[in-house]
mmCIF file of C-alpha atoms in Angstrom:
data_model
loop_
_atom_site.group_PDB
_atom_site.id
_atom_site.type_symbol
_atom_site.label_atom_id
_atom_site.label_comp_id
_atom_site.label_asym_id
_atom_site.label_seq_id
_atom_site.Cartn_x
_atom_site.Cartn_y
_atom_site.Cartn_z
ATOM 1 C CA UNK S 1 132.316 74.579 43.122
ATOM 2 C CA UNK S 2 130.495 74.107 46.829
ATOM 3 C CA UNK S 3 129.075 77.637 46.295
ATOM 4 C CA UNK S 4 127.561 76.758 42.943
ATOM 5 C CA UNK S 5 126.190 73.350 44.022
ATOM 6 C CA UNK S 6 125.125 75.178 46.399
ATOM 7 C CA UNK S 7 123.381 77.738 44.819
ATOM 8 C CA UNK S 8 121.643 75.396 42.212
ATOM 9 C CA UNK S 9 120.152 73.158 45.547
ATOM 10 C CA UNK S 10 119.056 76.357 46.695
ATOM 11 C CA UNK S 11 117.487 77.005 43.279
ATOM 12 C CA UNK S 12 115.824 73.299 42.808
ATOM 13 C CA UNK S 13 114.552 74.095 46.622
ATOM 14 C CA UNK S 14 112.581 77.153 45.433
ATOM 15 C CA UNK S 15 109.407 77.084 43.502
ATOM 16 C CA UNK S 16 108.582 77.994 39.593
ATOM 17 C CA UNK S 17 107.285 81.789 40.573
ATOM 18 C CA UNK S 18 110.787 82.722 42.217
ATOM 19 C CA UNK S 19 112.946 81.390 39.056
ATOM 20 C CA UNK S 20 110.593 83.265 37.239
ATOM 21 C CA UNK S 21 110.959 86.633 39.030
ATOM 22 C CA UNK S 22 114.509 85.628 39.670
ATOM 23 C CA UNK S 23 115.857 86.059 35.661
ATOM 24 C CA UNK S 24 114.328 89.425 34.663
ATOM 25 C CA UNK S 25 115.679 90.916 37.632
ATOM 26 C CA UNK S 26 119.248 89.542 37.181
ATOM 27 C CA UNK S 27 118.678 90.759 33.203
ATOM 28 C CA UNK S 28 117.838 93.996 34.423
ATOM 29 C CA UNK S 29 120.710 94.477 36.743
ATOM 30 C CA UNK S 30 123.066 92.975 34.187
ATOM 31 C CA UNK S 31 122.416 95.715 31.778
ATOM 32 C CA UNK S 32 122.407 98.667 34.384
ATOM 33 C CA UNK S 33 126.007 97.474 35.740
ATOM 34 C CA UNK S 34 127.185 96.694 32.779
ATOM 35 C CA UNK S 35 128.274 100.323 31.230
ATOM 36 C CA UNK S 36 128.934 101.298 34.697
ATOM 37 C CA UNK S 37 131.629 98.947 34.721
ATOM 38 C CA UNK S 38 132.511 99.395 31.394
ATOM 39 C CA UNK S 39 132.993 103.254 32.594
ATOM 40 C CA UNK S 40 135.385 102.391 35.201
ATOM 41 C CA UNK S 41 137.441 100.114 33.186
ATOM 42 C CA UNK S 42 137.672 103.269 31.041
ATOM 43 C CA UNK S 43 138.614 105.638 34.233
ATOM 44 C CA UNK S 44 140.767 102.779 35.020
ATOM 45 C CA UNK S 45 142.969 102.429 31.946
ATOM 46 C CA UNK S 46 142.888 106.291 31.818
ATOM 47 C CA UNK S 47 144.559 106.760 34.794
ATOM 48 C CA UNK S 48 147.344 104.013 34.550
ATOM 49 C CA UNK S 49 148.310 105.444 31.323
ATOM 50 C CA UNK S 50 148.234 108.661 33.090
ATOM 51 C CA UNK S 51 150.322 107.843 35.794
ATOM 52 C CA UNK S 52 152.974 106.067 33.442
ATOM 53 C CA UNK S 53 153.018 108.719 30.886
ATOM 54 C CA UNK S 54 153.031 111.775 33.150
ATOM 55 C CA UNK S 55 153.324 111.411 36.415
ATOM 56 C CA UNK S 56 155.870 109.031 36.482
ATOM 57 C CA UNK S 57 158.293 111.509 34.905
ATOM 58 C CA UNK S 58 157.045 114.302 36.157
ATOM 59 C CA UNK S 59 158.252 112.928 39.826
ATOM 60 C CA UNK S 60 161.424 111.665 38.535
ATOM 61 C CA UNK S 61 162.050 114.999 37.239
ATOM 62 C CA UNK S 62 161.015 116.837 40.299
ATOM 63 C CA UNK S 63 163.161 114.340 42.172
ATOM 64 C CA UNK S 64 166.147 114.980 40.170
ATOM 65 C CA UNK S 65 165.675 118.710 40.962
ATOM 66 C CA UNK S 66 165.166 118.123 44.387
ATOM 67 C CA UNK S 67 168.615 116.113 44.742
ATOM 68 C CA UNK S 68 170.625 117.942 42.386
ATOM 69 C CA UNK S 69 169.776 121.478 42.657
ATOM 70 C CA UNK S 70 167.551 122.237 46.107
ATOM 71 C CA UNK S 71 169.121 120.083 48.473
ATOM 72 C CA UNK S 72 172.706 121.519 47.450
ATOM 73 C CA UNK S 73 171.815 124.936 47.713
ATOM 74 C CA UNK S 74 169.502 124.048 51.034
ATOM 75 C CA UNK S 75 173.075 122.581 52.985
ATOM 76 C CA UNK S 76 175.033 125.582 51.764
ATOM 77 C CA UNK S 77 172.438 128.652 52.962
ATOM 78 C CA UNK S 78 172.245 126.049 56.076
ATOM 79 C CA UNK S 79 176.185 126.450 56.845
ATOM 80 C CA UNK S 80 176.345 130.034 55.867
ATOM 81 C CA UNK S 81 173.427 131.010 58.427
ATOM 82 C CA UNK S 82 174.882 128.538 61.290
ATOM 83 C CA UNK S 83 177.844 130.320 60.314
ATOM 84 C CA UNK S 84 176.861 133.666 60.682
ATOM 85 C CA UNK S 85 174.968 133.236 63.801
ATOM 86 C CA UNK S 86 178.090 131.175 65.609
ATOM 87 C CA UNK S 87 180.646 133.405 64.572
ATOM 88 C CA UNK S 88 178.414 136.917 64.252
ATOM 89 C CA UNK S 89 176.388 136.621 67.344
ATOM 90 C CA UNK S 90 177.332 133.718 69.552
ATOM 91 C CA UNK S 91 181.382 134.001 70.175
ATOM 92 C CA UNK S 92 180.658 137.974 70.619
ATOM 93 C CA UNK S 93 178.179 137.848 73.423
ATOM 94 C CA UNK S 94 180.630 134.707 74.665
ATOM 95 C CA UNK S 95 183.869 136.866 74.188
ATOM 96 C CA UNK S 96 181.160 140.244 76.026
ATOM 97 C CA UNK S 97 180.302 137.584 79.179
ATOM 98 C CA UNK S 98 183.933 136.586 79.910
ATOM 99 C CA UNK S 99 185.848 139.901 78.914
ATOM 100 C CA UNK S 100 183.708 142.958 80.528
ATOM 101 C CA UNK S 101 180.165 141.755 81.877
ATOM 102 C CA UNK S 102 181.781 139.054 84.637
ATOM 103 C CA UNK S 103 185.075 141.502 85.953
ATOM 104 C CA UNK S 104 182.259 144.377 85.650
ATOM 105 C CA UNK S 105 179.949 142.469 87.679
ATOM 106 C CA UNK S 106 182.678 141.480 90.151
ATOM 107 C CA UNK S 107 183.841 144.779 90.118
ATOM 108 C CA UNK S 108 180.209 145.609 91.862
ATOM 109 C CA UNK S 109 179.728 142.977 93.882
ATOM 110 C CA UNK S 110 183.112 144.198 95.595
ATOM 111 C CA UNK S 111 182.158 147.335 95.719
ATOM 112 C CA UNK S 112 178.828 146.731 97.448
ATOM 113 C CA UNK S 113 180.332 143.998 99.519
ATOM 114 C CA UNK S 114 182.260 146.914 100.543
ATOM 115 C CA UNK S 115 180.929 150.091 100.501
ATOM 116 C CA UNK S 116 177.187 149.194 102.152
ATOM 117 C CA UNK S 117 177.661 145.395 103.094
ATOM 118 C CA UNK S 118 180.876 144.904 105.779
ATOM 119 C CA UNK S 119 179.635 148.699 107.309
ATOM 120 C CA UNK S 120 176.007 147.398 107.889
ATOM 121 C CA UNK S 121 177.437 144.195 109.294
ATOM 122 C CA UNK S 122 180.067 146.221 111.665
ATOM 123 C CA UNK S 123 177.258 147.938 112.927
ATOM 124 C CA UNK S 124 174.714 145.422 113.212
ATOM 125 C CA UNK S 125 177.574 143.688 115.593
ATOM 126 C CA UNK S 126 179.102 146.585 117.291
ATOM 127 C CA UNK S 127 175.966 148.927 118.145
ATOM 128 C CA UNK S 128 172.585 147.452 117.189
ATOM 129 C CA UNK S 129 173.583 143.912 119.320
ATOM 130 C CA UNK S 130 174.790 145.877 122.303
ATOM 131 C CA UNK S 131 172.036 148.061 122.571
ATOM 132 C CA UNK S 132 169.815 145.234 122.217
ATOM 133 C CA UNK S 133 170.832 142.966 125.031
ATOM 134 C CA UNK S 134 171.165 145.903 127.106
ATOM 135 C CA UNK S 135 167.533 147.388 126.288
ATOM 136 C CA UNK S 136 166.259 143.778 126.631
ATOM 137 C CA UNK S 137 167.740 143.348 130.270
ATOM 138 C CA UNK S 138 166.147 146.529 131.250
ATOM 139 C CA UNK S 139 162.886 145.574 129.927
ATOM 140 C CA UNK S 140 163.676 141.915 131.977
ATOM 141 C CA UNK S 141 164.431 143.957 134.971
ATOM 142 C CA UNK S 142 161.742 146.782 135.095
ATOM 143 C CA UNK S 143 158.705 144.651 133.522
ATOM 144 C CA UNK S 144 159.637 140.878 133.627
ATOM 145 C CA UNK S 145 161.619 140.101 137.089
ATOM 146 C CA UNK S 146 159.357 141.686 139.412
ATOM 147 C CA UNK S 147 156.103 139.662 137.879
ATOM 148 C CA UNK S 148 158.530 136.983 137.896
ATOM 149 C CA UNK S 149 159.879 137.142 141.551
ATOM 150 C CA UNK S 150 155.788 138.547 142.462
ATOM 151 C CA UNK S 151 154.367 134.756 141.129
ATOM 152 C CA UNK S 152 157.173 132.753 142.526
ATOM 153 C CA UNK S 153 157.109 134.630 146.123
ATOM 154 C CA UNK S 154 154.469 135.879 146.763
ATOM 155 C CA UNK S 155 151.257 134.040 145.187
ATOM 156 C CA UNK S 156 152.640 130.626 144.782
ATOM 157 C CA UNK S 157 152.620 130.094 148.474
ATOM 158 C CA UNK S 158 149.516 132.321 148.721
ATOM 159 C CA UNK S 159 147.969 130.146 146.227
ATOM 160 C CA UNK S 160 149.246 126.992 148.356
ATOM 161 C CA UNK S 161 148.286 127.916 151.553
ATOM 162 C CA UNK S 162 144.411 128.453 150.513
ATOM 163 C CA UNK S 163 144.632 125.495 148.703
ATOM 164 C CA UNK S 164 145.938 123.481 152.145
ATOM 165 C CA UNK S 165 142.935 125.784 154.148
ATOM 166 C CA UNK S 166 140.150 124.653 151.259
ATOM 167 C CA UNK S 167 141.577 121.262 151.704
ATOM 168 C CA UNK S 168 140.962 121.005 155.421
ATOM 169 C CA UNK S 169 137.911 123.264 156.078
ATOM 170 C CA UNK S 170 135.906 122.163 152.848
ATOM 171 C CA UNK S 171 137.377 118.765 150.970
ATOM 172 C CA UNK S 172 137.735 116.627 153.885
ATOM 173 C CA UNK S 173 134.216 117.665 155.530
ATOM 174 C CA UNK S 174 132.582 117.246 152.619
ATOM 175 C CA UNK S 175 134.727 113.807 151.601
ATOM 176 C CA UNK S 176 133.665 112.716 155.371
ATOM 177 C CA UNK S 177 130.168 113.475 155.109
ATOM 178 C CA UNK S 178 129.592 111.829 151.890
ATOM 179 C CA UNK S 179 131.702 108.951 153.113
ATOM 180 C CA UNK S 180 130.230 108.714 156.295
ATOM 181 C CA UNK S 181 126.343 109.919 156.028
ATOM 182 C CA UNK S 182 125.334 110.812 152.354
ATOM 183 C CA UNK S 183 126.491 107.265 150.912
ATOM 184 C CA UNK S 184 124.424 105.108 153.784
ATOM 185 C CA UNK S 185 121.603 107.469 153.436
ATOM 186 C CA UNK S 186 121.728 107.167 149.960
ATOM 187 C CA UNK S 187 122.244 103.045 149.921
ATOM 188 C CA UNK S 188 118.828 103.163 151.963
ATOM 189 C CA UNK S 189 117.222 104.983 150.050
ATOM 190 C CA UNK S 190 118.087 103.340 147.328
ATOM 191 C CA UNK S 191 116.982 99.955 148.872
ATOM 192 C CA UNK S 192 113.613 101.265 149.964
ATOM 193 C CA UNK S 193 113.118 102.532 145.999
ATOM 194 C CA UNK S 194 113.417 99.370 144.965
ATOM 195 C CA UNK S 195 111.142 97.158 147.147
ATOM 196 C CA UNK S 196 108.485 100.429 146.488
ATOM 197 C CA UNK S 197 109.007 99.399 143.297
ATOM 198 C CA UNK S 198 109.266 95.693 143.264
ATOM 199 C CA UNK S 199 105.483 96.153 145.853
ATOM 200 C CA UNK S 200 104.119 97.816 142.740
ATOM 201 C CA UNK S 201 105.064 95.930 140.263
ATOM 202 C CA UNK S 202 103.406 92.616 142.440
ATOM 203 C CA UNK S 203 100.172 94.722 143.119
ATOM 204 C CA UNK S 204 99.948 95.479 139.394
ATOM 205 C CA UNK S 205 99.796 91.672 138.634
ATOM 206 C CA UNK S 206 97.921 91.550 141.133
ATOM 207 C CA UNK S 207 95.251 93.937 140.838
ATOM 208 C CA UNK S 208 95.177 92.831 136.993
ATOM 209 C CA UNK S 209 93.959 89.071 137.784
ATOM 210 C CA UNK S 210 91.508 90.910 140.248
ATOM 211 C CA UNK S 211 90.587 93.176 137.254
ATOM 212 C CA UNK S 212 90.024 90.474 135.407
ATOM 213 C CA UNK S 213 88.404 88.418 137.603
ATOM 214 C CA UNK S 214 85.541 91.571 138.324
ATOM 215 C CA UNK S 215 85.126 91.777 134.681
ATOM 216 C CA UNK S 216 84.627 88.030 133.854
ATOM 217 C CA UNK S 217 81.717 88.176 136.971
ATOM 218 C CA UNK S 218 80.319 91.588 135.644
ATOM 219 C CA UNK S 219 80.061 89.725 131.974
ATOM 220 C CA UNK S 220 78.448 86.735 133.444
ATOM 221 C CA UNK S 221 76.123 88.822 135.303
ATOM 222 C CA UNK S 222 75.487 90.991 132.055
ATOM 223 C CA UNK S 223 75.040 87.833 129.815
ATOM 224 C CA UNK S 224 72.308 85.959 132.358
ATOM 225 C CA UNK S 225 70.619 89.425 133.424
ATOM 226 C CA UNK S 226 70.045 91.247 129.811
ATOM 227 C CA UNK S 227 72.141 89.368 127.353
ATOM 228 C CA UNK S 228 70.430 85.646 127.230
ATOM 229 C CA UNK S 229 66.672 87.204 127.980
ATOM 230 C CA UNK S 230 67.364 89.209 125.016
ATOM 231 C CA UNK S 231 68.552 86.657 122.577
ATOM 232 C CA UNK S 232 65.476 84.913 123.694
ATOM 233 C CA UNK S 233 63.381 87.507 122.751
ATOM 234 C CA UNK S 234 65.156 87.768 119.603
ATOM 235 C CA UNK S 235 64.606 84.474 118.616
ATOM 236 C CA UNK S 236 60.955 83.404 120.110
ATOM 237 C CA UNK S 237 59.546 87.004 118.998
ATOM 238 C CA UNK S 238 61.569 89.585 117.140
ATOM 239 C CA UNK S 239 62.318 86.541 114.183
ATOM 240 C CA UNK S 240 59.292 85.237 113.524
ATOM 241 C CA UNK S 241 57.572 88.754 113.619
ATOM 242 C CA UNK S 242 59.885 89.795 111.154
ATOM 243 C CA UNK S 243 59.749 86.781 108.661
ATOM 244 C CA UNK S 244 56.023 87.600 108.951
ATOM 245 C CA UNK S 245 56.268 91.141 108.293
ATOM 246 C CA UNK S 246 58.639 89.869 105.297
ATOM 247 C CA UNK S 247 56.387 87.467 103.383
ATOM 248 C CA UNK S 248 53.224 88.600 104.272
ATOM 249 C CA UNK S 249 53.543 93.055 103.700
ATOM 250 C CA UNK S 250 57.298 93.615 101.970
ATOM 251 C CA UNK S 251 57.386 91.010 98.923
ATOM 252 C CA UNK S 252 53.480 91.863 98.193
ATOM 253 C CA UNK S 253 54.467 95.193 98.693
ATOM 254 C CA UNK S 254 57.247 95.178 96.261
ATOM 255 C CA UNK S 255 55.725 93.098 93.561
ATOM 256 C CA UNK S 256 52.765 94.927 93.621
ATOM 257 C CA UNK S 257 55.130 98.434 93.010
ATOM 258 C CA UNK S 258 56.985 96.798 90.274
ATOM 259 C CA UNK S 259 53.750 95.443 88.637
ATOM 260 C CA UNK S 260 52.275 99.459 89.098
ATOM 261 C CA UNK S 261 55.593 100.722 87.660
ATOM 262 C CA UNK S 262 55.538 98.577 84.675
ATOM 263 C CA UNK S 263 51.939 99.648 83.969
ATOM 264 C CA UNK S 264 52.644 103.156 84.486
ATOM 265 C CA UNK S 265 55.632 102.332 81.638
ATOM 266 C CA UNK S 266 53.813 100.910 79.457
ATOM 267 C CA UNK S 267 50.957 103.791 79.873
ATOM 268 C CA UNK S 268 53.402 106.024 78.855
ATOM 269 C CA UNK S 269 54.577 104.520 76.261
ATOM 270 C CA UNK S 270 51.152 104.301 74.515
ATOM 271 C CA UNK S 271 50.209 107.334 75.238
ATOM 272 C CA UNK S 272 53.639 108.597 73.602
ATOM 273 C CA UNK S 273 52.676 107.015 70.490
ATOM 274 C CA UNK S 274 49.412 108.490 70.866
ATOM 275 C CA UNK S 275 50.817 112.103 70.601
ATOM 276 C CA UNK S 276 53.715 111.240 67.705
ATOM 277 C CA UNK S 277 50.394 109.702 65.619
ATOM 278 C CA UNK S 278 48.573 113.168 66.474
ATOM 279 C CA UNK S 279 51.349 115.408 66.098
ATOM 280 C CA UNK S 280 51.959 113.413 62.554
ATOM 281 C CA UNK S 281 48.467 113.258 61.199
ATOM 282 C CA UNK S 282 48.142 117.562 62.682
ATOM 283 C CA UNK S 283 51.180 118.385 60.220
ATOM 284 C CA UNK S 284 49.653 116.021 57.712
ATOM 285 C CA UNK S 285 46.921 118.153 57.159
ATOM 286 C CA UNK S 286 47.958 120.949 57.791
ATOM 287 C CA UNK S 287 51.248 120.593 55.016
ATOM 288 C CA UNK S 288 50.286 117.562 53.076
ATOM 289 C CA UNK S 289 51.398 114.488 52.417
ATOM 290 C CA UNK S 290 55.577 114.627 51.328
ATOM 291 C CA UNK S 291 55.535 111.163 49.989
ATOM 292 C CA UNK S 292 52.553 112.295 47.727
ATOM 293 C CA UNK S 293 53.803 115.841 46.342
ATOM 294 C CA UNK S 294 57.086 114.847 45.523
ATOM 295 C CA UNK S 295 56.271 112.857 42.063
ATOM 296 C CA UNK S 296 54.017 115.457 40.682
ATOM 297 C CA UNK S 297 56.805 117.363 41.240
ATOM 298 C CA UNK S 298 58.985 115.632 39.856
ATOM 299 C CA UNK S 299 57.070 114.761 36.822
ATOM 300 C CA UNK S 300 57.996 116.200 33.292
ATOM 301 C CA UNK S 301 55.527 118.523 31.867
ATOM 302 C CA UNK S 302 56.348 119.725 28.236
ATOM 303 C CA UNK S 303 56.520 122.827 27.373
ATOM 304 C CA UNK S 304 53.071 124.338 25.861
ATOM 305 C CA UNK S 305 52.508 127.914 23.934
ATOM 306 C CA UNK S 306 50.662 130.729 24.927
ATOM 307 C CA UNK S 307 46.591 129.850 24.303
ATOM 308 C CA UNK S 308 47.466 126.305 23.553
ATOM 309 C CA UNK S 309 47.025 123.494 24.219
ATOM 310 C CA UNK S 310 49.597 121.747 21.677
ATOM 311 C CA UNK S 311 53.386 121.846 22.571
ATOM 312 C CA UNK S 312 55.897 123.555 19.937
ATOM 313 C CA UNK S 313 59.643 122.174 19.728
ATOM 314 C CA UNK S 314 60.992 125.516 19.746
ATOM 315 C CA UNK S 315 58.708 127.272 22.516
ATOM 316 C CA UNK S 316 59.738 128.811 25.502
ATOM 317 C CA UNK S 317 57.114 126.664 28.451
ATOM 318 C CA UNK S 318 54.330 128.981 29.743
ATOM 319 C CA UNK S 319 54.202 129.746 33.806
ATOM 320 C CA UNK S 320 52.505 126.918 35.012
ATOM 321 C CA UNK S 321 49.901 126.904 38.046
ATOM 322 C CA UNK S 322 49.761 124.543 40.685
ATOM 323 C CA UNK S 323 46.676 123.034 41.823
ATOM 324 C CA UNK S 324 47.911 123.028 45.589
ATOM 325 C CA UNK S 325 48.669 125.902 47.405
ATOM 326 C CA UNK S 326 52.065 124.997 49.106
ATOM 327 C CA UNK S 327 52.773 126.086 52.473
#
């Protein structure tokens, strides 16, 4: 009910051309959905009636079959294969593993444990270890203890005593003389860098206010010796010369060139118009006027016989000569 009071306020809203446009179009659609609807309530119907006649049994009977006859037979070839396979396949290879592959395989083991294992092991212990300690204390002896006892003996204390002879005839020399001479020598040094360079950086300032002070004089000196005589010359002579020179030569100058270059213009545009009118009125007479020739050309001229001066319906027009020779 909202949604058609709606619809009708809508409707009042709009004007007289919309209502108007409005019904044919809903007539129009009305008859095109019509039969398509009409169609699928056909389809419809057709497919219920379908389903309950047909398909509805049809699955019941397939269902029935299903239950009744596959399934059965399905759980019985299930039981006979899972039969088969436990009993043909599975307690064999079982009743294969326990009964002849493991005392077979133990049977092996043993026999390698004891043919090629506990000999190998003897001898690893009894020959191969012996042999091995001893050729590793004659390679300790021959090789190994005398660069041993060589380091430990011999260059150690070599190595210690030049260290205690560098100690005293170099380290504490050198130690004493940079103590004792380099460091003061240094420190002074040092201190005299500094005040060289704290001097400089005072004569700097200094020498820039002095700088500055020369260059303030020298622009003083400039400005009363050549700077002020020249503005004065500028002003009492160059500026009146040259508003003179401005009004009295350069705008007379210039007017008068504009005035001569407007003349000169206008010259030639007269005497361009001069030449078109001469070039027209040459080809004039030399051609004729177009304006002229064209109606007399254009005019109709009936036809005339031969010797003639009547006109026939039915005669062909005689060659006619023109009075002007065309160009």
């Amino acid at each position: 009910m909202d949604l058609e009071k709606r619809n009708e306020a809508y409707e009042g809203g709009e004007g007289c051309l919309t209502t108007v446009i409005r019904i044919p179009v809903r007539i129009v659609v009305l008859l095109v959905v019509i039969p398509v609807r009409m169609l699928w309530d056909v389809l419809t119907a057709c497919g219920r009636a379908l389903d309950r006649v047909l398909l509805r049994p049809l699955g019941r009977a397939l269902e029935w079959v299903w239950d009744t006859l596959l399934a059965p037979v399905g759980r019985a070839l299930a039981w006979l294969v899972s039969g088969l396979v436990t009993y043909g396949v599975v307690v064999p290879c079982r009743w294969l593993y326990r009964w002849v592959l493991t005392p077979l395989g133990r049977a092996i083991a043993w026999l390698v444990t004891t043919l090629v294992v506990t000999p190998l092991v003897w001898f690893f212990r009894t020959v191969l270890t012996p042999v091995g300690r001893g050729l590793a204390w004659v390679l300790w002896a021959v090789f190994v203890w005398p660069f041993t006892a060589l380091y430990r003996w011999v260059l150690t204390p070599l190595g210690h005593g030049l260290a205690w002879l560098g100690t005293v005839l170099v380290v504490i020399p050198c130690r004493w003389l940079y103590r004792w001479v380099l460091t003061p020598v240094g420190r002074a040094l040092l201190a005299v860098g500094r005040e060289i360079v704290a001097a400089a950086e005072v004569a700097w300032r200094v020498a820039g206010y002095v700088s500055r002070a020369v260059g303030r004089a020298l622009k003083w000196l400039a400005w009363h010796l050549a700077g002020r005589p020249a503005a004065w010359f500028y002003r009492t002579v160059c500026t009146p010369v040259g508003h003179a020179v401005r009004d009295h030569l350069w705008r007379p100058a210039r007017r008068a060139a504009v005035a001569a270059g407007r003349a000169a213009r206008a010259a030639l545009v007269s005497a361009g118009e001069v030449v078109r009118k001469a070039r027209r009125d040459a080809w004039r007479a030399l051609v004729g006027d177009a304006a002229a020739r064209q109606p007399l050309e254009r005019a109709h001229v009936p036809a005339r016989t031969l010797g003639s001066t009547t006109t026939a319906p039915g005669a062909a027009p005689a060659p006619e000569i023109s009075l002007r020779k065309r160009g």
